[in-house]
């Protein structure tokens, strides 16, 4: 199957997936045990405010009609507003999403910068202490939850050594100086990066081992080309293919992974907004944020597919 | 020659067990997880202290003979709380696996076996669930269900149904191509018979591996949700919840953050070792 028919098939699937995503998010509010309006407004709600909210959520209509009207509002860019603060969900997304994206992007970048050289070197020095050390690190790194790791980092680097602050993201700007702006990012990004460093280092090591076995590497060695040049010029190019294809997935994973980190470091991102909404039982915010994240992930998955196809011409589309 | 005579006539189950036992880390993991399960089950008999029993006179005491893991800010015995926290973690893990594998596997097998439009529809629904980051979706579901231990099981279980469905479907699709399955079809066996006799027994291996992995992910999810204050509610002991409360005493009481962290890491690490061992034993096609 050719590349274009593969894309076409993926594209055709997307509307159905998006439809189900909206159904899931719509259902979130329908499966609530009890009356969602009463839960949201609390015990002191007046009948008038309850009736107003009921009309706003179309709760006086049949369930299929509620869904249709809700989707119609979504299409016109109306994601509703917070029950607590009256803030528009679209405004909330506009202020919170970039914060999470920046942190997830930094974590992805740091992961790549560390995992690629580490994995390449481990494969080059296979079965060396370095190789075993890295494999041990990846095993543990994939097992320890991000937030427990973050607590340990806080204990040592923020409280004992006092090298970096615990909070401050979103409070300082560039005008406070480069270090003051950047330092609060160190611990959250480090905690986030560990899991993906472990994941990526394994991928890099495995594909590097495969490449090093191949004929053209042996030819290059026989020609007397130095190991460093072989690794960088010949092998690395082939190793980057599997890495590039997973970058979008890693990035998307980080956006989802920030939730405990945002809570722990008081970062004003999507994750902390969602937690606050869940605690307040603020249904429009829960639905709006979940929807935006869902659409974002669909886009990232599509990007991953495109990168996959562009970078690796050997892939069969089936 | 010796290899074939040794394996001749042995049941596949026995061969799998042999392969598992050769995997040293998996055996260590199996032993440690067994200890964890036993200490969780017999927690009330292992210590005579109540996990929620406060004793303000001995609050924040460091580890000692009386309190092997120290006490927290309410004077509660951390050792006892770790044992009871294991109960919650393992209970959630068990419930999640039952829901996810119990619903996801049949959905995937049936969808893959019959194919067609229904398969397309079901798999797009599963894709829609997989669109969300697991923890984020679990948080959103907790928001509608409310924070309760049972709801943690429901939310996380729901999140992992599609993972089982996808794996079961993929394996069913490739099994359908095998001659023995087409032979059954040609002989006029009913779909039910083919699914239960020819397909299910052959995908149990990969499903078991996924169960081990999902169990450890569920433990992490429970710890994360409880850490965020959206999961298990106080005074019930939970590793994640206790870590949240330990945040305020990071500098003064190192034991409060250390022991839950070690418990979570040990539990997850050893469950992953079991998963690796099972993969080697039951899924010979999978290569590391």
XYZ file of C-alpha atoms in Angstrom:
606
model
C 0.000 0.000 0.000
C 1.321 3.416 -0.918
C 2.017 6.267 1.397
C -0.955 8.343 0.274
C -3.579 5.669 0.647
C -2.176 4.998 4.118
C -2.634 8.646 5.050
C -6.052 8.709 3.506
C -7.097 5.751 5.611
C -5.751 7.367 8.770
C -7.484 10.631 7.932
C -10.792 8.888 7.276
C -10.600 7.269 10.720
C -10.073 10.561 12.525
C -13.612 12.001 12.382
C -14.988 8.806 13.948
C -12.366 8.927 16.710
C -13.135 12.610 17.347
C -16.850 11.744 17.481
C -16.203 9.086 20.125
C -13.930 11.475 22.039
C -16.800 13.967 22.284
C -19.193 11.171 23.280
C -16.836 10.068 26.079
C -16.493 13.633 27.361
C -20.236 14.214 27.119
C -20.797 10.950 28.988
C -18.448 12.087 31.782
C -21.148 14.419 33.046
C -23.995 11.985 32.417
C -22.570 9.159 34.526
C -22.215 11.334 37.615
C -24.036 9.717 40.505
C -26.605 12.307 41.570
C -27.686 15.611 40.073
C -24.662 17.331 38.506
C -26.205 20.775 39.009
C -26.738 20.170 42.723
C -23.182 18.797 43.065
C -21.676 21.805 41.304
C -23.660 24.506 43.083
C -23.437 22.983 46.538
C -26.065 23.012 49.280
C -26.783 26.759 49.237
C -27.995 27.080 45.654
C -31.240 28.919 45.055
C -33.871 27.358 42.781
C -33.369 30.238 40.320
C -29.636 29.638 39.831
C -30.266 25.919 39.533
C -32.902 26.459 36.875
C -30.634 28.874 34.991
C -27.808 26.371 34.957
C -30.148 23.586 33.952
C -31.207 25.596 30.913
C -27.601 26.454 30.118
C -26.635 22.771 30.008
C -29.825 21.947 28.078
C -30.733 19.513 30.871
C -34.402 20.138 30.163
C -34.010 18.402 26.778
C -33.615 14.751 25.837
C -30.104 13.301 26.118
C -29.416 12.971 22.353
C -30.568 16.566 21.877
C -28.346 17.671 24.774
C -25.392 16.138 22.975
C -26.254 17.797 19.661
C -26.692 21.223 21.255
C -23.452 20.807 23.221
C -21.529 19.905 20.063
C -23.100 22.855 18.239
C -21.738 25.143 20.967
C -18.324 23.501 20.710
C -18.289 24.072 16.947
C -18.917 27.766 17.457
C -15.952 27.885 19.858
C -18.036 27.970 23.015
C -16.517 25.590 25.575
C -18.650 26.998 28.376
C -17.411 28.704 31.518
C -16.279 27.790 35.009
C -19.064 27.401 37.556
C -16.790 28.793 40.262
C -14.937 31.698 38.673
C -17.191 32.341 35.642
C -13.958 32.333 33.603
C -14.413 31.146 30.019
C -12.923 27.698 29.466
C -11.344 28.952 26.228
C -9.536 31.673 28.215
C -8.426 29.095 30.754
C -7.036 26.917 27.969
C -5.272 29.908 26.395
C -3.472 30.803 29.629
C -2.815 27.290 30.967
C -1.998 25.201 27.910
C 1.174 27.105 26.857
C 2.646 26.616 30.344
C 2.260 22.834 30.136
C 3.508 22.794 26.549
C 6.695 24.662 27.501
C 7.483 22.275 30.353
C 6.685 19.200 28.289
C 8.795 20.574 25.432
C 11.759 21.237 27.737
C 11.483 17.734 29.207
C 11.379 16.232 25.707
C 14.425 18.229 24.600
C 16.425 17.323 27.711
C 15.489 13.655 27.281
C 16.757 13.633 23.693
C 19.991 15.436 24.558
C 20.796 12.920 27.281
C 19.316 9.694 25.944
C 20.884 9.760 22.463
C 24.556 10.035 23.494
C 24.011 7.742 26.490
C 22.324 5.059 24.382
C 24.874 5.305 21.566
C 27.779 4.983 23.965
C 26.179 2.055 25.810
C 25.778 0.189 22.524
C 29.339 1.030 21.459
C 30.692 -0.258 24.781
C 28.326 -3.181 24.997
C 28.478 -5.187 28.267
C 30.740 -2.587 29.851
C 29.997 -1.216 33.337
C 28.604 1.878 31.586
C 26.196 -0.281 29.574
C 25.023 -2.196 32.639
C 24.762 1.046 34.588
C 22.566 2.634 31.944
C 20.364 -0.453 31.657
C 19.989 -0.520 35.441
C 19.055 3.157 35.393
C 16.427 2.614 32.674
C 14.882 -0.296 34.593
C 14.522 1.806 37.726
C 13.615 4.971 35.791
C 10.681 3.214 34.143
C 9.426 1.924 37.507
C 9.569 4.959 39.775
C 6.544 7.252 39.414
C 7.466 10.795 38.370
C 6.032 12.432 41.480
C 7.992 10.266 43.945
C 11.143 11.030 42.021
C 10.282 14.732 42.146
C 9.911 14.557 45.934
C 13.384 13.053 46.269
C 14.804 15.754 43.960
C 13.106 18.472 46.028
C 14.509 17.006 49.237
C 18.106 17.002 47.999
C 18.441 19.868 45.542
C 15.950 22.390 46.897
C 15.861 21.761 50.646
C 19.284 20.305 51.550
C 21.596 21.873 48.970
C 19.396 24.910 48.221
C 20.602 25.044 44.628
C 17.216 25.571 42.998
C 13.838 26.899 44.135
C 10.745 24.667 44.430
C 8.253 27.054 42.895
C 8.197 30.188 40.800
C 7.113 29.043 37.343
C 4.673 31.589 35.956
C 5.613 34.156 38.603
C 8.859 35.413 37.125
C 9.520 36.829 33.685
C 12.616 37.372 31.561
C 13.089 40.779 33.140
C 13.975 39.114 36.466
C 17.089 37.765 34.834
C 17.883 34.574 32.978
C 18.741 32.468 36.028
C 15.769 33.608 38.117
C 13.459 32.808 35.235
C 14.959 29.445 34.363
C 15.892 27.965 37.763
C 12.335 27.033 38.830
C 12.120 24.812 35.729
C 15.123 22.670 36.689
C 13.493 20.230 39.122
C 10.151 19.728 37.341
C 11.862 19.185 33.996
C 14.447 16.838 35.537
C 11.732 14.752 37.213
C 9.703 14.585 34.004
C 12.710 13.716 31.863
C 13.808 10.608 33.774
C 11.066 8.317 32.439
C 11.535 9.365 28.830
C 15.346 9.301 29.086
C 14.982 5.677 30.168
C 12.546 4.914 27.349
C 14.562 6.682 24.636
C 17.945 5.379 25.801
C 16.636 1.824 25.387
C 15.394 2.535 21.870
C 18.664 4.240 20.885
C 20.799 1.459 22.352
C 18.794 -1.305 20.687
C 18.822 0.291 17.231
C 22.498 1.241 17.571
C 23.377 -2.375 18.350
C 21.508 -3.399 15.224
C 23.285 -0.825 13.061
C 26.742 -1.692 14.408
C 26.249 -5.288 13.239
C 25.776 -4.223 9.666
C 28.057 -4.611 6.720
C 28.706 -0.934 5.966
C 29.989 -0.323 9.479
C 32.445 -3.191 9.156
C 33.541 -1.841 5.790
C 34.093 1.585 7.306
C 36.129 0.030 10.119
C 38.196 -1.946 7.645
C 38.922 1.264 5.803
C 40.505 2.537 8.993
C 37.929 5.170 9.791
C 38.038 6.106 13.481
C 35.349 4.857 15.832
C 34.137 8.339 16.729
C 33.588 9.241 13.097
C 31.832 5.937 12.416
C 29.476 6.464 15.337
C 28.589 10.036 14.463
C 28.661 10.060 10.676
C 27.478 6.578 9.767
C 25.621 4.954 12.606
C 23.881 7.898 14.242
C 21.986 8.778 11.093
C 20.276 5.391 11.177
C 19.677 5.550 14.898
C 17.876 8.861 14.606
C 15.094 7.320 12.507
C 13.378 5.428 15.338
C 14.015 8.385 17.655
C 12.389 10.967 15.372
C 9.342 8.757 14.946
C 8.729 8.652 18.702
C 9.402 12.352 19.436
C 5.751 13.331 18.975
C 4.672 10.444 21.201
C 7.221 11.377 23.871
C 6.106 14.999 23.784
C 2.444 14.038 24.092
C 3.309 11.677 26.950
C 5.023 14.554 28.751
C 1.972 16.798 28.390
C -0.078 14.107 30.138
C 2.662 13.345 32.621
C 2.927 16.933 33.897
C -0.244 16.610 35.967
C 1.376 15.391 39.211
C 4.387 17.640 38.623
C 2.216 20.737 38.147
C 0.430 19.905 41.389
C 3.666 19.344 43.309
C 5.502 22.436 42.032
C 2.413 24.732 41.901
C 2.782 25.220 38.147
C -0.198 27.041 36.570
C -0.663 24.579 33.692
C -3.521 22.458 32.326
C -2.901 19.685 34.859
C -3.276 21.859 37.931
C -6.342 23.529 36.370
C -7.895 20.088 35.843
C -7.159 19.017 39.426
C -8.734 22.210 40.767
C -11.776 21.637 38.551
C -12.087 18.033 39.758
C -11.882 19.098 43.409
C -14.495 21.818 42.817
C -16.617 19.442 40.718
C -16.544 22.138 38.027
C -17.926 20.043 35.153
C -17.648 22.515 32.241
C -13.950 23.035 33.016
C -13.317 19.271 33.348
C -15.043 18.670 30.012
C -13.391 21.593 28.216
C -9.853 20.793 29.344
C -10.254 17.075 28.632
C -11.553 17.848 25.158
C -8.657 20.159 24.316
C -6.120 17.622 25.555
C -7.863 14.875 23.573
C -7.784 16.871 20.337
C -4.160 17.788 21.002
C -3.265 14.098 21.340
C -5.075 13.189 18.127
C -3.017 15.863 16.355
C 0.205 14.568 17.941
C -0.557 10.990 16.899
C -1.148 12.144 13.338
C 2.126 14.066 13.434
C 3.868 10.924 14.678
C 2.422 8.988 11.727
C 3.555 11.644 9.268
C 7.081 11.742 10.734
C 7.157 7.971 10.632
C 6.312 7.916 6.942
C 8.566 10.803 5.950
C 11.645 9.622 7.842
C 11.565 5.911 7.195
C 10.856 4.939 3.593
C 11.210 1.242 4.482
C 7.912 1.159 6.358
C 5.211 -0.921 4.790
C 1.782 0.557 5.099
C -0.587 -2.174 6.063
C 19.590 -34.115 20.533
C 19.706 -33.721 24.325
C 17.590 -30.607 24.006
C 14.836 -32.429 22.105
C 14.856 -35.491 24.351
C 14.680 -33.255 27.396
C 11.732 -31.261 26.124
C 9.954 -34.212 24.578
C 6.604 -34.938 26.101
C 6.644 -32.000 28.503
C 3.591 -29.801 28.760
C 3.808 -26.241 27.450
C 2.926 -25.017 30.930
C 5.929 -26.800 32.363
C 8.205 -25.416 29.666
C 6.930 -21.933 30.379
C 7.549 -22.426 34.085
C 11.105 -23.558 33.346
C 11.742 -20.498 31.186
C 10.304 -18.240 33.887
C 12.491 -19.779 36.603
C 15.604 -19.259 34.476
C 14.891 -15.508 34.548
C 16.684 -14.577 37.772
C 15.126 -11.133 38.272
C 11.654 -12.539 37.650
C 12.176 -15.091 40.400
C 13.371 -12.382 42.798
C 10.363 -10.281 41.777
C 8.046 -13.231 42.327
C 9.419 -13.834 45.825
C 9.255 -10.178 46.866
C 5.756 -9.639 45.462
C 4.596 -12.790 47.240
C 5.990 -11.396 50.494
C 4.220 -8.109 49.785
C 0.910 -9.875 49.108
C 1.214 -11.998 52.258
C 2.076 -9.012 54.442
C -0.848 -7.068 52.939
C -3.292 -9.923 53.525
C -2.090 -10.584 57.077
C -1.446 -6.916 57.942
C -3.943 -6.850 60.839
C -2.177 -9.803 62.464
C 1.372 -8.628 61.769
C 1.093 -5.485 63.851
C -1.176 -4.892 66.813
C -1.437 -1.157 66.027
C -4.312 0.383 64.108
C -3.086 2.201 60.948
C -5.243 5.242 61.733
C -4.479 5.240 65.471
C -3.085 8.632 66.419
C -0.735 9.179 69.336
C 0.253 12.818 69.563
C 2.733 12.156 72.371
C 5.014 10.197 70.055
C 4.473 12.190 66.848
C 7.271 12.489 64.275
C 9.520 9.992 66.082
C 12.369 8.645 63.967
C 12.642 4.897 63.312
C 13.326 2.956 66.511
C 12.692 -0.520 67.969
C 9.213 0.557 68.944
C 8.446 2.167 65.564
C 10.628 0.468 62.918
C 9.670 3.030 60.214
C 9.076 5.945 62.638
C 5.804 7.795 63.174
C 4.033 10.582 61.269
C 2.708 13.977 62.362
C -0.259 12.320 64.082
C 1.975 9.785 65.817
C 0.671 7.005 63.552
C 2.998 4.052 63.071
C 4.463 4.316 59.545
C 5.308 0.582 59.385
C 1.667 -0.321 60.020
C 0.531 2.251 57.468
C 2.877 0.826 54.845
C 1.402 -2.659 55.357
C -2.142 -1.344 55.129
C -1.151 0.859 52.173
C -0.083 -2.324 50.409
C -3.622 -3.654 50.893
C -5.084 -0.651 49.075
C -2.471 -0.770 46.287
C -2.887 -4.477 45.643
C -6.669 -4.316 45.900
C -6.776 -1.528 43.315
C -4.313 -3.425 41.102
C -6.449 -6.568 41.295
C -9.700 -4.712 40.602
C -8.224 -2.786 37.683
C -6.846 -5.935 36.084
C -10.171 -7.751 36.517
C -12.094 -4.925 34.850
C -9.576 -4.154 32.110
C -8.760 -7.753 31.120
C -12.249 -9.059 31.852
C -13.916 -6.576 29.500
C -11.095 -5.646 27.132
C -10.105 -9.186 26.145
C -13.565 -10.420 25.041
C -14.261 -7.130 23.269
C -10.989 -7.380 21.335
C -11.410 -11.063 20.475
C -14.992 -10.732 19.280
C -14.239 -7.538 17.378
C -11.231 -9.067 15.666
C -12.915 -12.403 14.969
C -16.014 -11.026 13.273
C -14.334 -7.961 11.759
C -16.293 -5.742 9.421
C -18.127 -2.582 10.326
C -18.638 -3.501 13.990
C -14.897 -4.052 14.362
C -14.197 -0.640 12.836
C -16.686 1.038 15.150
C -15.448 -0.717 18.300
C -11.800 -0.059 17.547
C -12.403 3.648 16.888
C -14.126 3.838 20.278
C -11.052 2.191 21.807
C -8.823 4.659 19.912
C -10.865 7.486 21.383
C -10.105 6.211 24.902
C -6.433 5.767 24.008
C -6.333 9.359 22.793
C -6.166 10.603 26.374
C -3.129 10.291 28.622
C -4.120 7.520 31.073
C -3.664 9.492 34.290
C -5.430 12.571 32.913
C -8.460 10.535 31.848
C -8.512 8.805 35.232
C -8.446 12.235 36.924
C -11.353 13.452 34.786
C -13.368 10.308 35.549
C -12.635 10.711 39.263
C -14.035 14.218 38.909
C -17.412 12.862 37.853
C -17.494 9.815 40.123
C -16.089 11.457 43.243
C -13.060 10.422 45.317
C -13.564 6.879 46.650
C -11.336 3.816 46.554
C -13.919 1.888 44.501
C -14.032 4.725 41.986
C -10.250 4.600 41.605
C -10.648 0.954 40.540
C -13.462 1.868 38.126
C -11.663 4.860 36.600
C -8.284 3.196 36.134
C -9.895 -0.068 35.006
C -11.872 1.788 32.351
C -8.726 3.532 31.129
C -6.955 0.201 30.531
C -9.835 -1.675 28.806
C -8.757 -0.442 25.327
C -5.177 -1.610 25.888
C -6.414 -5.187 26.386
C -8.938 -4.891 23.545
C -6.263 -3.775 21.101
C -3.831 -6.542 22.044
C -6.534 -9.238 22.000
C -7.831 -8.030 18.624
C -4.375 -7.936 17.035
C -3.603 -11.480 18.162
C -7.025 -12.751 17.108
C -6.530 -11.277 13.633
C -3.224 -13.098 13.157
C -4.575 -16.361 14.631
C -7.448 -16.316 12.150
C -4.895 -16.767 9.372
C -3.588 -20.047 10.836
C -4.510 -23.271 9.108
C -5.936 -24.949 12.195
C -8.405 -22.111 12.641
C -9.469 -22.172 8.978
C -9.781 -25.952 9.345
C -12.165 -25.507 12.256
C -14.171 -23.031 10.183
C -14.247 -25.445 7.249
C -15.386 -28.285 9.506
C -18.338 -26.158 10.498
C -17.370 -25.398 14.084
C -19.427 -22.658 15.673
C -17.876 -19.239 16.222
C -18.243 -19.722 19.965
C -16.310 -22.985 19.786
C -13.544 -21.507 17.653
C -13.176 -18.495 19.914
C -13.109 -20.480 23.159
C -11.161 -23.522 21.933
C -8.821 -22.221 19.240
C -8.295 -18.539 19.908
C -8.561 -17.809 23.636
C -6.111 -20.522 24.779
C -3.548 -19.136 22.340
C -3.749 -15.526 23.434
C -3.730 -16.201 27.185
C 0.071 -15.902 27.215
C 0.257 -12.355 25.857
C -2.755 -11.335 27.966
C -1.013 -12.608 31.117
C 2.052 -10.527 30.284
C -0.135 -7.453 29.826
C -1.892 -8.233 33.126
C 1.445 -8.115 34.964
C 2.345 -4.789 33.317
C -1.113 -3.316 33.921
C -1.030 -4.367 37.562
C 2.106 -2.298 38.158
C 0.661 0.636 36.188
C -2.478 0.476 38.317
C -0.352 0.651 41.464
C 1.317 3.796 40.081
C -2.066 5.249 39.069
C -3.550 4.664 42.526
C -0.501 6.244 44.179
C -0.698 9.215 41.784
C -4.446 9.790 42.215
C -4.190 9.484 45.996
C -1.162 11.786 45.948
C -3.277 14.368 44.121
C -5.939 13.996 46.823
C -8.405 12.520 44.320
C -8.071 8.859 45.230
C -8.086 7.049 48.552
C -9.300 9.407 51.276
C -7.842 9.810 54.781
C -7.584 8.263 57.262
C -7.265 5.135 55.083
C -3.598 4.301 54.588
C -2.330 4.697 51.027
C 1.285 5.082 49.896
C 0.452 7.966 47.572
C -1.781 9.734 50.081
C 0.846 9.382 52.831
C 3.445 10.848 50.471
C 1.240 13.882 49.956
C 1.106 14.455 53.705
C 4.849 13.809 54.015
C 5.530 16.794 51.737
C 5.217 19.182 54.675
C 7.823 17.313 56.709
C 10.364 16.651 53.968
C 13.217 18.282 55.866
C 12.283 17.302 59.413
C 11.223 13.697 58.976
C 13.068 11.939 56.152
C 11.404 8.604 57.019
C 7.959 9.886 56.092
C 8.870 10.369 52.446
C 11.428 7.568 52.241
C 9.312 4.559 53.161
C 6.309 5.163 50.878
C 8.704 5.961 48.019
C 10.634 2.748 48.616
C 7.408 0.719 48.879
C 6.019 2.091 45.595
C 9.327 1.668 43.771
C 9.876 -1.870 45.096
C 6.341 -2.981 44.289
C 6.401 -1.581 40.751
C 9.956 -2.690 39.972
C 9.330 -6.275 41.070
C 5.998 -6.492 39.265
C 7.810 -5.351 36.129
C 10.423 -8.071 36.663
C 7.613 -10.624 36.847
C 6.212 -9.141 33.622
C 9.614 -9.501 31.909
C 9.880 -13.088 33.087
C 6.376 -13.894 31.885
C 7.179 -12.334 28.514
C 10.206 -14.583 28.123
C 8.232 -17.600 29.276
C 4.936 -17.157 27.458
C 5.624 -15.006 24.427
C 8.618 -16.561 22.654
C 8.110 -14.342 19.600
C 8.717 -11.155 21.575
C 12.371 -10.240 21.495
C 14.035 -7.831 23.847
